[in-house]
Structure formats: structure tokens, C-alpha cells
Amino acid sequence: MSMKAGGNRGKPGGGNAAGAAASGAGGSGGGRPNLGRGRHSGKGPAAVIFNGVYANMRMVHVLTSVVGTKCELKVKNGAVYEGVFKTYGPECDLVLDAAHRKSPEPSLGPRKEDIVDSIIFKASDVVVVTFKDVDLNFARKVSSDTDNFTDASVSGRINGEHKEKDLEPWDGGDTHNSDSLESLDTDVSNGWDPNDMFKYNEEKYGVLSTYDSSLSTYTVPLERDDSEEFQKREARAAQLAEEIEASATYKARVALENDERSEEEKYTAVVRGERETHMLSRENKYIPPGQRNREAMSWGAGRQNSPRLGQSSAGASASRPGPHDYSPNSGPDQRVVNGGPPRMSPKSQRTPRAHRVPPSRISSVSTGVDLGSHNPPGEVSAAPPTRSSSSGGTWSSVVSGAHRPRSPRQNNMGRASPGSSSLSSPQTGTAPVETVATLTLASSPAAAASPAPNMVASPSGDAKECRVQETRQSSPSANNDNMKPLDNSPSITRPLCKGPPSMAPDHRKQIDNLKQFSVDFRLQPSSNPDPAFDQMMTKPVRDPSDKPKDLALDKASAVGRDGPEQGAAGLAAGSSGAVPASSSSATATSKPGSPAAPSPSPSAPDQKRGGQDVISQGVQTTATMGGPKHEEKEEKKEAVQDQVRKSTLNPNANEFKPRFNAQPKPANTPTPPRPQGQPSPSIVVQQPPAVYGCFPQMYPLTPVSPGVQKSIIWKSPAVYQVQMPHMAVSQSKPYRTGKVPNMPQQRSDQHHPPGTPTMMHPATAAGPPIVAQNPVYSAQYFTCSPQQFTSQPLVQQMPHYQSQAQHMFSPVMQSSARMMGPPTHGQPGLVSSSTTQYPEQTHTMYVSQGPMPQQYPHPNATLHPHPQHPQPSATPTGQSHQGGPPQHGGPQSHPAASPVQHPQHQQAAAAAAAAAAQALHLSNAPPQQQLYSALAPTPPSMTPNPQSPQASFPSAQQTVYIHPQQVQHGYNPSHMAHVQQVGRCLNVCERPGIRTSNLSAF
Amino acid sequence: MAAPGPGEYFSVGSHVSCLTCLGQQLQGEVVAFDYQSKMLTLKCASSSGKPNLNDVILINLAYVSDVDIIHDRTETPPPLASLNVSKLANRARTEKEDKLSQAYAISAGVSVEGQQLFQTIHKTIKDCKWQEKNIIVMDDVVISPPYQVDNCRGKEGSALSHVRKIVEKHFRDVESQKSMQRSQAQQTQKDSTLSS
């Protein structure tokens, strides 16, 4: 994968750099235009096209360099024309100004009447053109690196006679040596007194100075009088002077001027005492507001504590403030209750905060490092800071958003997202189910259980923890270790996460974020309600439908859509029996995979498959979702369902798709072809649905990447479903539950790399948190992607994402909206996009979740890939990641294990995924296998997985390999990391198809 | 005739020699080659021997035979520097104006010496023009044939003295160039007109 990724990366980059290197066709374009413009103001248009000679950069450069020089042009018949070279055309037609036909005899010059103002010579008539005595550097712009004042450049530009000046030795004589020179050392006076100079000049040269001390030449003396007016003005002047001198700015500037402190003291020195105390105090101050509300919620504490968290916390706080938050908080509260320990940990964290402060710093540092490592070099630099801030915000926001959204927006939506997050702790009823499901899925129930509490508690500290974990994750085994540590000593990890250092800056950011979030949240809810809600509803419906399908197995995705209510009911039922649902979902998913293909989805078979997959995922999610939903608001669910039905029935697929398409299309258009191509070609038969699903997912995710759009339509539903799956995934991840919280945090911290690990963790850690995690991931991804993709039209993506996110995710991912807000804080556009993308990714992940193991890996992989592939390739990477997920993370994790950023992410994710996958496999190996087999076109890998959990890893690896391709494809497509993610989801479902699609696309 | 170089491509930096259909032997370093138009650009040492200048030859390979690559260069050519287009445009404009101005003078029957002197003065003082056969500098000094120092007339002052210096130096340089074909130091003021 890395290889491919690298290649892809190279391509994009090469596009720019290589373009220049290339014959000049592509790269030269940049230079050409200038040249063309320069050449002919009139030929601007021609230059723009860059055809013919204009495409030859070097030819353009040379010919342009000789513009304005005299030349002799020989034509076929032997005639020689002389003129001033004016310009040239794309066909290498040459234009000579003031040209005349040179007569054989060397006459002095052309007569006026011999000269033609301008002659155009066709290239086919020209034999030789000679430019004599041309200074090729005449028009050369001095670049910054070649300074104009080297000896060579100076001597080269000497005009006129230039003789090397003879240097003469200076002989000051004895007197000077004894007097002047020594006096220089001893003379304290500051040079000559002006009067001495005047006197000396007068004596020595007879020059009389015209100096007038009154400066009458320059100014007019003030005429003082006793008039009333003058006194008034004088008083006025004095008053003004007083005012000015009394002003803070004046004082500040004067103080600055008179500041005796050294630069070191002022700017460089690290003054710990005060700052730390401040930090602490700030933390305390900050914490109270956010935490007070959510103290019960671990989130608040964590957020406040950790710098990134701070951002995130800002989001969290924002969420907290929101009414919804509280309701969702209830979830958190429950979590707290459930995770009594977690709360304790938060508290402990608070106390530890002082301690944490240093750790947090460390963590932040480490995160920064991780980010750096994760992110590509270039990206890293930008990404880390922004990511850290934005990501933190996004994460927190996401998390909070997830919770909030659930409560406020739609129970369904909230349920879905919350499902993962809330499930863990908040909603006991749902949570248990979800957790159970996750546990079952995860195969390591205990771990999941523990994680869940941790997750709950962690949220606040999670970010920090996550960061820590992320850092840990950075190390291959870190994830597991982290998980353990987190679980074992959440408080400790949290403290670390809470690092005060970041706190201070974070606090500000947090505050800003909170404000933004508050605004955003409000906005989102309002905006979302209609479209978003509808979408959400539709999404939920879809999910439900999917779930129902899973439940019904045979029910087509269409059916699921049509009967969202049923699905909801099923979900509800599932939620009631979350565990069974999850397990069933897994099986169902696997089943659906096969049935899906045949299933009568309204859309193409592919869609159906996707739908099935989605369904499976949805089922899982629904299970999780259902739990929360049921618990929280069955009524709401019903309403939502109704809405969903309406929305789904009417616009569901269409509307959603359109939206997605529309949004993504702009940016994604490039990529779409690939996705389409992929799905259509190979995918169609085997895993077309999956692919579609992936693509749709991708689209949502890819909103960042335009290409995905097409697929998006398909995927949009899938995405929704996927999200649901994510939930499930997160649940499955619960194994890492403890990690889950960390995951988000880590994500924020590490962003990409951490993201993957975090993803894993989150997923494992707590299904419930997953929702939050998803957002987080999305945020991370986004951040990563934005950073990485900075080159890409992040902004565009942003809007798309936002819109998409809102539509798509608003329900599911209120967090995304929130994320949007946070992003604005950190990197508005990017963040938003990232958030949305993340959600999408998460969706994809979810999709993959259908096969829990796969999903896990996928999410991680996708997440990682995104970060890795950050920019253009982000989507592709995402795909690759997705591919990874299909692999079940094991492979991804393995590849990802590599330090490379992508690798890191992948690795981390892979590691986490692998761990999760293993657990999953162990627990759910059969289902996964089934799923794989069903979903994944590539039986080999699939089969292996089924055979043994361990085998699953290999299979995962295999899939991973495939994924690389996918990733590459993804990269190629247009950096449709998100799309790729979708693809991943698809991959999960239909790895083979994806692979093929990727291949075909590429 | 049509004899595209070996490999259909000339690597930048390699040295190539070729014979045109008009019997002109050309040799130089490849600066650029456009396959579509078969245009090859060579860079040669300045025919006037000036170290900082080059002769650039644009060859249409459609009318060339015996293309030989004297030695190839594999290393990647240096990056291209961005060009100051406005500077180029100004040069094209001034060159054109100069040529037209010179043509105008020639049409007026000005002697070669007068034309050369005009070019020399024009290098230093842009504000000079022909008025019939007289050179008008700064609307203040009039130089009439035969354009010797003594022919400079005008209001006594720095302008007149300055122009006289230029004229004096010009003819001194011309003399020295005649005696020493390649006294590079003096070429600057001698103008390209003499050398060309």
C-alpha cells in the first residue's frame, strides 16, 4: 500500500513538479503562460492553450529570451531578412518587426522605405534564424537564491570601460600611527563635534557652513504671544500630549522601547513557575465551566485537561452547553454511572491535572511527533498544529456532537452515533446492548466492558488519553498496551492527556471552539432538522432498513429503505436484544452479503449489495442504535422513522444521493470516474453493491474528493448504514474500550496516525463512544486530509463535506456539524470537511463493520490512509485503508505498522484493527468470515479469515495488499481518500470488487 | 532534407552540427528542440567574441542535412529561469524604434559616420533625434555634418560640453578600433554598428 500510495503521491506531486520536468507539456505550462503572455500581449489566448511550440518549455524559454534582439532570418529561397524578433506563434511562426530584406552587398542599413513594420514568417519557410550577440540572461529574473551582488554578477554587469583598479597600500605614516590610531581606542568622544567640523572645514578648505541652528530652511519658528488663542492652543496641545502619553498603547510602546529585558527573557526563556501556575489555574477555571456541566461526563474533564482536548473540549463544552448535550449527556452521565470509575478517573484527572500538565505536554509533544510521523513531511508540519487544535476541537466536538446529535436531532441519529459512544456508558439500556454487541463482536467482552466505562470516563480525558494512546499507538504494540493502561489506569492516562501546557492555548481555542460550536450546533440543529434530519432520518431509516434486512436477511436494501420503520422496529428489537442483534447482525451481514447481491434493491444489484452490506452494518449499528434509541426515546424514533420513511421513501436514495453527488461531485468529479469504473466493471457482478456502498460512503467521506460523488449516491445510503456499522465497529472495538476514548483523543492528538490507532481503540474501546469516535476520526481524518490535501481543494471539500456532512451526517453525525464548528476554530474549511469526511469514513468503517473485524481494520485503515494520503490521495488512501479494513485491519495494521505516516496510520489502525480483528475473529470469526466471503469477492483472504481468527489476519493482510491497490486507486482517483474509505467499506463488503474496481480505475 | 536527429530528439546540452540546405554549416549546443515543428535551437559562442554574449541559432531541421551529434549530454539540463517579460517587450520596442530611426536617417542621406555617432550618443542620451542631417541632442545641442567635435553647437553649458565629450570619445574609439580590431575595452562605446 505504501508503495502504491507513494507512487500515487508522487503522481500528484509530480503533476506539478514533473510537469515542469516533463517535456514541458504539463509542468511547463506554468512557465509557458508567463512566457506566452510576455511574448505577446495579443497572443495571450494562444499561450493559454499551450499547443505546438508553446508546449515545449525550453523552446519557449529560449525564443522568449531572444525577443527584442536583432536577427537574420534565412528563408527557403535564400533570401535573408533582418529585423527585431518580436514574437512567435504556436506553430513556430516567427514575427520580425522593422524587418527588411538584407541586400547582398554590405550596405550601411536599410532605408526607411525598405523596412516593413512587421513580417510573419511561416515556420515551413524558415531555414535558419541567427540571433547574434544575445545576452541570454538579459531578461532573467534574479531569483532569491542568486543574489545580484556577487563578484561575478557585479563584474559581469560593469558598463563601459572597466579596468581592475590597482590597489595601493596605505601608509599612514608614523604620526598617524602614534596619534590617530591609538587615540581611536582611547578617545571616548563620539566623533567630531559639529562645530569642530565646521571650523575645520573653514580653516582647511575655506568652506563656510550655511547651517542654521534654527532650521529656518525646514521649519518655521513658533511665534509665541500672549494672545488668548495661543494660550488655548497651547493648553490644547498640552492636553493632547497628556492624553497620548497616558494612553496604554503609548505606555506599552515606551515600555517596549525601554524594556531592559533581553530577548531571551522576553521571548525565548521558558518561565515555568508563572505559566504553569497560570495554566493550572486556567485549567481549573476552564474545566469548571465545561466540566461542571459534564463533570459527570468524563468528556468535560478530559477536554479541559488536554490541550487538544481543550479544543475538543471546546467542542465538548459547546455540546455540553447545548440542551441536547445534556440529554445526550444523560448518556454520558449514565456512562459515568456505569463507569463510576471513569468519573473517578476524571476527577482524579482533575486532581492529577497538575501532574497531568507535564504529561499532557508530553503527550502533546508526542502527539505532535506522531502527527509529524504520521503525516507526510510536508503535511505533517502544517497538519500537526492545526490538527492538534482543530482535531482536538473536532474530536471533542464530534464526540459531543455525537451525543448531542443523538439527543437533540434525532433519537435515531443520535442513537446511531451515540449508539457507539452512548452505548458504552450513557444509556444503560441501549448502552448495555450495544456494549454487549460490541463485546460479542469484539470477542473480548470484558475488554469492551471495561473500555466502555473508560470510554465514558475518558471522553473528557479521553482525548488526552487517546493522545497518549496514540502516542503509544505510534508504537506498534502501543495500542494494546495503551488499552491496558487506559483500562487499568484511566486516570493516569487521562492525566497525561490533560497536559496543562496545551491547556492554556487549548483553553483559548476551546473557548473559541465552544463559541463556534455553540453557534454551529445551534445552526446545525436548525439547518439539519429539515434536510439533515430528513437525511438523517433517511439514513437511520436506511440503517434500520438495513438492519431489518439483516434481520430479514432477504429483505432488499430497498425494502430496508421502504420499511425504515420496520427496520427501526427491528432495530428497536435489535436494540432490546442488542447483543443478539449484533451477533445476528454479523451473521445477518454476512448473509446479506450473499443475499444482497440477489436481493431486489431498487438500485442496481450493486446497490443492493451495498444495501445489504449496509444493512448488515446498519443492523449492527441499529443494534447499538436501537439500544440508545429505545432507551432514550422510542417516540422520537417513531417520529424519526416516520420522517425517515417519508424522507427515505421520497428522497432517501435519490435525495441523499443527489445531495451527496452534488456536493461531492464538484470536488470529486475527477475521482468519480474511478469509483464508477470500479464499481461498474468488476464490482458490479460480485460486489457491485459493496463497491457502490463504498463509493457512496466514499463520497460522503470523499466529499473531500470529488470523484466519489457518483458512487456517493449509492453509498449515501450505505454510508448511513455504514455509520451504523461504525457504531457496531466501535462496539466491536470496545475491546479497546478503554482505548476508545483514547482513540478519539489520540486521533486528535496524533490525528492521522493516532486516528487509526485511536480508531481501533475507539471502536474497540466503546461501541458507544464510537460515534463520537467516528466524528473524531472524521475530524482527524479531516484534519489530516486537509493538511495532507492542503494542495487539494480542501476548501471545496470543506463545503461539500459540510453540506454533505450536514445532510448525510447531520442526523448521524451531528458531531460532524459540530465538527464543522470546531474545524472552523482550527481550520474551518478543513475541519469541517474533515469532520464530514471522517463521518463518511466512519461510515465506511461502519460498513466494513458489518464484518466487524474488517470494519475495524477498515476504519483504522481508512483513517490512517486518509491521514497518510492526506491531500489528494487522501481519498485514495482512504480507499486503501478501506481496503485495509476489508483485510480486517490485520493486514492494514501490519502494513500500517510501518512508521510511515500512512503506514503509521495504517499500522496503528492495522495494529488496533489487527488486535480488534483478532478479537473479533476470535469472537466473531465465523461471522466475519461469512461476511468476508459474502462481501469480499476475494474468497481466498476471506476464507482464510473464517478458518481461524489468526487466519483472518492473513486474510486481512491479503486484503490489505489489495487495499494498497485500492489505495493507489484511491490516490489516483483524486485523492478520494474519503471515497476510498467508502471503497473500503465496499471493500469490506466486496473487497474483490473493490480491488477490481481499483484496478480498473487505475 | 528532412533529417530529424537521431532518436528524434536532441538532448539539451549536447553539441550538434548540421548543414543547411543553403550550404551553411552550423554547430552549437542544443538549447531546445521542438519535434513537431522540427525547430532546433543552438547556442554558439558569440560571433563578435564577446564573452557574455551568445549567438542563438534557430534551425528548421526540415532544411538541414548531416545532423551530427558531436557529443551528447545526459545530465539533466539546468532549470529555466523565469523571464522578465516586460523587459523583453521594452527591448523589442526600443530596438524597433532604433532601427526605424536609423532607417529614417539613412533615408535622409546621413553618412555612416553620422549614423555611428548617432548610435553612440543614443546609448548615453536617449533624447536625441535626427533633424534632416543634423543630430539634435536634448533639443539643445545640434550636431551637423561632418559630425566632428567642432560641429557641436548650442548654448554653452554642461550639456554642450557633455555632448562634446561623447563625440570626442566616439571618434577616438573609432580610431582605436580601426587600429586595434579587438580592443574590447573600447567596444562599449563603439557600438555594435561598427562591429556588426
PDB file of C-alpha atoms in Angstrom, chain A residues 655-839:
ATOM      1  CA  GLU A 655     -32.256  12.966  -2.461  1.00  0.00           C
ATOM      2  CA  PHE A 656     -29.437  11.731  -0.441  1.00  0.00           C
ATOM      3  CA  LYS A 657     -27.578  10.626  -3.394  1.00  0.00           C
ATOM      4  CA  PRO A 658     -28.142  13.843  -5.208  1.00  0.00           C
ATOM      5  CA  ARG A 659     -27.016  15.774  -2.293  1.00  0.00           C
ATOM      6  CA  PHE A 660     -24.011  13.733  -1.908  1.00  0.00           C
ATOM      7  CA  ASN A 661     -23.409  13.740  -5.520  1.00  0.00           C
ATOM      8  CA  ALA A 662     -23.927  17.369  -5.869  1.00  0.00           C
ATOM      9  CA  GLN A 663     -21.703  18.159  -3.047  1.00  0.00           C
ATOM     10  CA  PRO A 664     -19.029  15.720  -3.782  1.00  0.00           C
ATOM     11  CA  LYS A 665     -19.268  15.992  -7.491  1.00  0.00           C
ATOM     12  CA  PRO A 666     -17.542  19.285  -7.720  1.00  0.00           C
ATOM     13  CA  ALA A 667     -14.564  18.151  -5.875  1.00  0.00           C
ATOM     14  CA  ASN A 668     -14.962  14.532  -6.579  1.00  0.00           C
ATOM     15  CA  THR A 669     -15.835  14.658 -10.180  1.00  0.00           C
ATOM     16  CA  PRO A 670     -12.349  13.644 -11.044  1.00  0.00           C
ATOM     17  CA  THR A 671     -12.432  10.649  -8.849  1.00  0.00           C
ATOM     18  CA  PRO A 672     -15.930   9.610  -9.573  1.00  0.00           C
ATOM     19  CA  PRO A 673     -14.917   8.052 -12.784  1.00  0.00           C
ATOM     20  CA  ARG A 674     -12.710   5.706 -10.992  1.00  0.00           C
ATOM     21  CA  PRO A 675     -15.271   4.770  -8.497  1.00  0.00           C
ATOM     22  CA  GLN A 676     -17.780   4.330 -11.173  1.00  0.00           C
ATOM     23  CA  GLY A 677     -15.421   2.483 -13.273  1.00  0.00           C
ATOM     24  CA  GLN A 678     -14.503   0.327 -10.429  1.00  0.00           C
ATOM     25  CA  PRO A 679     -17.942  -0.475  -9.380  1.00  0.00           C
ATOM     26  CA  SER A 680     -19.258  -0.948 -12.810  1.00  0.00           C
ATOM     27  CA  PRO A 681     -16.547  -3.176 -14.102  1.00  0.00           C
ATOM     28  CA  SER A 682     -15.539  -5.801 -11.713  1.00  0.00           C
ATOM     29  CA  ILE A 683     -17.513  -4.811  -8.797  1.00  0.00           C
ATOM     30  CA  VAL A 684     -20.819  -4.890 -10.410  1.00  0.00           C
ATOM     31  CA  VAL A 685     -21.114  -8.553 -10.501  1.00  0.00           C
ATOM     32  CA  GLN A 686     -19.589  -9.718  -7.373  1.00  0.00           C
ATOM     33  CA  GLN A 687     -19.554  -6.817  -5.103  1.00  0.00           C
ATOM     34  CA  PRO A 688     -21.035  -4.027  -7.017  1.00  0.00           C
ATOM     35  CA  PRO A 689     -23.265  -3.210  -4.145  1.00  0.00           C
ATOM     36  CA  ALA A 690     -20.439  -3.175  -1.790  1.00  0.00           C
ATOM     37  CA  VAL A 691     -18.487  -1.051  -4.082  1.00  0.00           C
ATOM     38  CA  TYR A 692     -21.307   1.245  -4.503  1.00  0.00           C
ATOM     39  CA  GLY A 693     -21.811   1.320  -0.901  1.00  0.00           C
ATOM     40  CA  CYS A 694     -18.206   2.048  -0.506  1.00  0.00           C
ATOM     41  CA  PHE A 695     -18.315   4.682  -3.060  1.00  0.00           C
ATOM     42  CA  PRO A 696     -21.294   6.305  -1.615  1.00  0.00           C
ATOM     43  CA  GLN A 697     -19.574   6.134   1.604  1.00  0.00           C
ATOM     44  CA  MET A 698     -16.570   7.300  -0.085  1.00  0.00           C
ATOM     45  CA  TYR A 699     -18.489  10.127  -1.465  1.00  0.00           C
ATOM     46  CA  PRO A 700     -19.713  11.217   1.790  1.00  0.00           C
ATOM     47  CA  LEU A 701     -16.283  10.820   3.011  1.00  0.00           C
ATOM     48  CA  THR A 702     -14.916  11.908  -0.203  1.00  0.00           C
ATOM     49  CA  PRO A 703     -16.922  14.935  -0.308  1.00  0.00           C
ATOM     50  CA  VAL A 704     -13.453  15.917   0.037  1.00  0.00           C
ATOM     51  CA  SER A 705     -12.756  14.030  -3.067  1.00  0.00           C
ATOM     52  CA  PRO A 706     -14.995  14.875  -5.889  1.00  0.00           C
ATOM     53  CA  GLY A 707     -14.662  11.664  -7.748  1.00  0.00           C
ATOM     54  CA  VAL A 708     -16.591   9.820  -5.195  1.00  0.00           C
ATOM     55  CA  GLN A 709     -19.724  11.649  -5.845  1.00  0.00           C
ATOM     56  CA  LYS A 710     -21.149   9.276  -8.275  1.00  0.00           C
ATOM     57  CA  SER A 711     -20.661   6.416  -6.062  1.00  0.00           C
ATOM     58  CA  ILE A 712     -21.795   8.585  -3.314  1.00  0.00           C
ATOM     59  CA  ILE A 713     -25.295   8.310  -4.351  1.00  0.00           C
ATOM     60  CA  TRP A 714     -25.182   4.687  -3.943  1.00  0.00           C
ATOM     61  CA  LYS A 715     -23.108   4.911  -0.957  1.00  0.00           C
ATOM     62  CA  SER A 716     -25.010   7.609   0.678  1.00  0.00           C
ATOM     63  CA  PRO A 717     -27.385   5.067   1.948  1.00  0.00           C
ATOM     64  CA  ALA A 718     -24.578   2.766   2.523  1.00  0.00           C
ATOM     65  CA  VAL A 719     -22.814   5.467   4.262  1.00  0.00           C
ATOM     66  CA  TYR A 720     -25.590   5.911   6.589  1.00  0.00           C
ATOM     67  CA  GLN A 721     -25.651   2.323   7.118  1.00  0.00           C
ATOM     68  CA  VAL A 722     -22.021   2.391   7.318  1.00  0.00           C
ATOM     69  CA  GLN A 723     -22.193   4.809  10.062  1.00  0.00           C
ATOM     70  CA  MET A 724     -24.360   2.437  11.807  1.00  0.00           C
ATOM     71  CA  PRO A 725     -21.816  -0.211  11.260  1.00  0.00           C
ATOM     72  CA  HIS A 726     -19.309   2.075  12.653  1.00  0.00           C
ATOM     73  CA  MET A 727     -21.224   2.100  15.693  1.00  0.00           C
ATOM     74  CA  ALA A 728     -21.091  -1.562  15.667  1.00  0.00           C
ATOM     75  CA  VAL A 729     -17.495  -1.395  14.891  1.00  0.00           C
ATOM     76  CA  SER A 730     -16.893   0.845  17.701  1.00  0.00           C
ATOM     77  CA  GLN A 731     -18.697  -1.623  19.733  1.00  0.00           C
ATOM     78  CA  SER A 732     -16.599  -4.329  18.438  1.00  0.00           C
ATOM     79  CA  LYS A 733     -13.701  -2.171  19.202  1.00  0.00           C
ATOM     80  CA  PRO A 734     -14.928  -1.904  22.696  1.00  0.00           C
ATOM     81  CA  TYR A 735     -12.329  -4.432  23.364  1.00  0.00           C
ATOM     82  CA  ARG A 736     -10.255  -1.484  23.400  1.00  0.00           C
ATOM     83  CA  THR A 737     -12.999   0.358  25.011  1.00  0.00           C
ATOM     84  CA  GLY A 738     -10.599   1.898  27.304  1.00  0.00           C
ATOM     85  CA  LYS A 739      -8.775   2.837  24.259  1.00  0.00           C
ATOM     86  CA  VAL A 740     -11.781   4.055  22.518  1.00  0.00           C
ATOM     87  CA  PRO A 741     -11.934   7.222  24.420  1.00  0.00           C
ATOM     88  CA  ASN A 742      -8.325   7.397  23.905  1.00  0.00           C
ATOM     89  CA  MET A 743      -8.825   6.703  20.350  1.00  0.00           C
ATOM     90  CA  PRO A 744     -10.649   9.901  19.744  1.00  0.00           C
ATOM     91  CA  GLN A 745      -8.216  11.739  21.765  1.00  0.00           C
ATOM     92  CA  GLN A 746      -5.397  10.060  20.147  1.00  0.00           C
ATOM     93  CA  ARG A 747      -6.856  10.889  16.916  1.00  0.00           C
ATOM     94  CA  SER A 748      -6.998  14.410  17.857  1.00  0.00           C
ATOM     95  CA  ASP A 749      -3.513  14.233  19.070  1.00  0.00           C
ATOM     96  CA  GLN A 750      -1.996  12.077  16.529  1.00  0.00           C
ATOM     97  CA  HIS A 751      -4.617  12.968  14.134  1.00  0.00           C
ATOM     98  CA  HIS A 752      -3.958  10.586  11.404  1.00  0.00           C
ATOM     99  CA  PRO A 753      -1.731   8.058  12.844  1.00  0.00           C
ATOM    100  CA  PRO A 754      -3.296   8.178  16.143  1.00  0.00           C
ATOM    101  CA  GLY A 755      -6.506   8.280  14.373  1.00  0.00           C
ATOM    102  CA  THR A 756      -6.033   4.856  13.141  1.00  0.00           C
ATOM    103  CA  PRO A 757      -4.961   3.504  16.389  1.00  0.00           C
ATOM    104  CA  THR A 758      -7.461   5.572  18.070  1.00  0.00           C
ATOM    105  CA  MET A 759      -9.950   4.414  15.635  1.00  0.00           C
ATOM    106  CA  MET A 760      -9.150   0.972  16.548  1.00  0.00           C
ATOM    107  CA  HIS A 761      -9.238   1.773  20.112  1.00  0.00           C
ATOM    108  CA  PRO A 762     -12.353   3.746  19.929  1.00  0.00           C
ATOM    109  CA  ALA A 763     -14.027   1.106  18.039  1.00  0.00           C
ATOM    110  CA  THR A 764     -12.836  -1.496  20.364  1.00  0.00           C
ATOM    111  CA  ALA A 765     -12.943   0.691  23.339  1.00  0.00           C
ATOM    112  CA  ALA A 766     -16.534   1.546  23.205  1.00  0.00           C
ATOM    113  CA  GLY A 767     -19.126   0.997  20.650  1.00  0.00           C
ATOM    114  CA  PRO A 768     -20.959   3.906  22.129  1.00  0.00           C
ATOM    115  CA  PRO A 769     -18.009   6.203  22.006  1.00  0.00           C
ATOM    116  CA  ILE A 770     -17.593   5.100  18.511  1.00  0.00           C
ATOM    117  CA  VAL A 771     -19.987   7.610  17.333  1.00  0.00           C
ATOM    118  CA  ALA A 772     -18.005  10.216  18.944  1.00  0.00           C
ATOM    119  CA  GLN A 773     -15.018   8.476  17.730  1.00  0.00           C
ATOM    120  CA  ASN A 774     -16.284   8.486  14.306  1.00  0.00           C
ATOM    121  CA  PRO A 775     -16.607  12.154  14.387  1.00  0.00           C
ATOM    122  CA  VAL A 776     -13.323  12.305  15.953  1.00  0.00           C
ATOM    123  CA  TYR A 777     -11.931  10.155  13.362  1.00  0.00           C
ATOM    124  CA  SER A 778     -13.551  12.161  10.799  1.00  0.00           C
ATOM    125  CA  ALA A 779     -12.089  15.168  12.380  1.00  0.00           C
ATOM    126  CA  GLN A 780      -8.754  13.614  12.495  1.00  0.00           C
ATOM    127  CA  TYR A 781      -9.075  12.446   9.059  1.00  0.00           C
ATOM    128  CA  PHE A 782     -10.253  15.699   8.008  1.00  0.00           C
ATOM    129  CA  THR A 783      -7.530  17.416   9.682  1.00  0.00           C
ATOM    130  CA  CYS A 784      -5.136  15.037   8.245  1.00  0.00           C
ATOM    131  CA  SER A 785      -6.673  15.056   4.914  1.00  0.00           C
ATOM    132  CA  PRO A 786      -6.926  18.779   4.863  1.00  0.00           C
ATOM    133  CA  GLN A 787      -3.438  19.162   5.842  1.00  0.00           C
ATOM    134  CA  GLN A 788      -2.327  16.489   3.644  1.00  0.00           C
ATOM    135  CA  PHE A 789      -4.600  17.595   0.975  1.00  0.00           C
ATOM    136  CA  THR A 790      -3.992  21.169   1.509  1.00  0.00           C
ATOM    137  CA  SER A 791      -2.803  21.186  -2.001  1.00  0.00           C
ATOM    138  CA  GLN A 792      -6.081  19.795  -2.941  1.00  0.00           C
ATOM    139  CA  PRO A 793      -9.108  21.934  -2.864  1.00  0.00           C
ATOM    140  CA  LEU A 794      -9.708  21.498   0.734  1.00  0.00           C
ATOM    141  CA  VAL A 795     -11.949  24.422   0.768  1.00  0.00           C
ATOM    142  CA  GLN A 796     -14.078  22.905  -1.830  1.00  0.00           C
ATOM    143  CA  GLN A 797     -14.081  19.738   0.005  1.00  0.00           C
ATOM    144  CA  MET A 798     -14.967  21.551   3.050  1.00  0.00           C
ATOM    145  CA  PRO A 799     -18.091  22.961   1.657  1.00  0.00           C
ATOM    146  CA  HIS A 800     -19.013  19.717   0.178  1.00  0.00           C
ATOM    147  CA  TYR A 801     -18.270  17.925   3.245  1.00  0.00           C
ATOM    148  CA  GLN A 802     -20.093  20.324   5.257  1.00  0.00           C
ATOM    149  CA  SER A 803     -23.093  20.176   3.154  1.00  0.00           C
ATOM    150  CA  GLN A 804     -22.779  16.519   2.819  1.00  0.00           C
ATOM    151  CA  ALA A 805     -21.861  16.138   6.308  1.00  0.00           C
ATOM    152  CA  GLN A 806     -24.823  18.088   7.332  1.00  0.00           C
ATOM    153  CA  HIS A 807     -27.125  16.201   5.157  1.00  0.00           C
ATOM    154  CA  MET A 808     -25.616  12.903   5.500  1.00  0.00           C
ATOM    155  CA  PHE A 809     -24.215  13.163   8.852  1.00  0.00           C
ATOM    156  CA  SER A 810     -26.302  15.736  10.421  1.00  0.00           C
ATOM    157  CA  PRO A 811     -28.534  13.063  11.669  1.00  0.00           C
ATOM    158  CA  VAL A 812     -25.945  10.525  12.171  1.00  0.00           C
ATOM    159  CA  MET A 813     -23.205  12.861  12.810  1.00  0.00           C
ATOM    160  CA  GLN A 814     -24.389  15.889  14.487  1.00  0.00           C
ATOM    161  CA  SER A 815     -20.959  15.740  15.650  1.00  0.00           C
ATOM    162  CA  SER A 816     -19.943  16.408  12.136  1.00  0.00           C
ATOM    163  CA  ALA A 817     -21.778  19.625  12.243  1.00  0.00           C
ATOM    164  CA  ARG A 818     -20.161  20.264  15.458  1.00  0.00           C
ATOM    165  CA  MET A 819     -17.064  19.188  13.882  1.00  0.00           C
ATOM    166  CA  MET A 820     -17.707  21.773  11.354  1.00  0.00           C
ATOM    167  CA  GLY A 821     -17.770  24.287  14.050  1.00  0.00           C
ATOM    168  CA  PRO A 822     -14.567  23.059  15.573  1.00  0.00           C
ATOM    169  CA  PRO A 823     -12.888  22.929  12.281  1.00  0.00           C
ATOM    170  CA  THR A 824     -13.655  26.496  11.871  1.00  0.00           C
ATOM    171  CA  HIS A 825     -11.788  27.028  15.008  1.00  0.00           C
ATOM    172  CA  GLY A 826      -8.789  25.146  13.995  1.00  0.00           C
ATOM    173  CA  GLN A 827      -9.100  25.027  10.293  1.00  0.00           C
ATOM    174  CA  PRO A 828     -12.544  25.963   9.407  1.00  0.00           C
ATOM    175  CA  GLY A 829     -12.787  24.659   5.972  1.00  0.00           C
ATOM    176  CA  LEU A 830     -10.611  21.762   6.527  1.00  0.00           C
ATOM    177  CA  VAL A 831     -12.000  20.836   9.754  1.00  0.00           C
ATOM    178  CA  SER A 832     -15.458  20.879   8.541  1.00  0.00           C
ATOM    179  CA  SER A 833     -14.570  18.881   5.570  1.00  0.00           C
ATOM    180  CA  SER A 834     -12.525  16.624   7.593  1.00  0.00           C
ATOM    181  CA  THR A 835     -15.256  16.118  10.001  1.00  0.00           C
ATOM    182  CA  THR A 836     -17.657  15.305   7.368  1.00  0.00           C
ATOM    183  CA  GLN A 837     -15.215  13.145   5.708  1.00  0.00           C
ATOM    184  CA  TYR A 838     -14.495  11.429   8.826  1.00  0.00           C
ATOM    185  CA  PRO A 839     -18.034  10.682   9.399  1.00  0.00           C
TER     186      PRO A 839
END
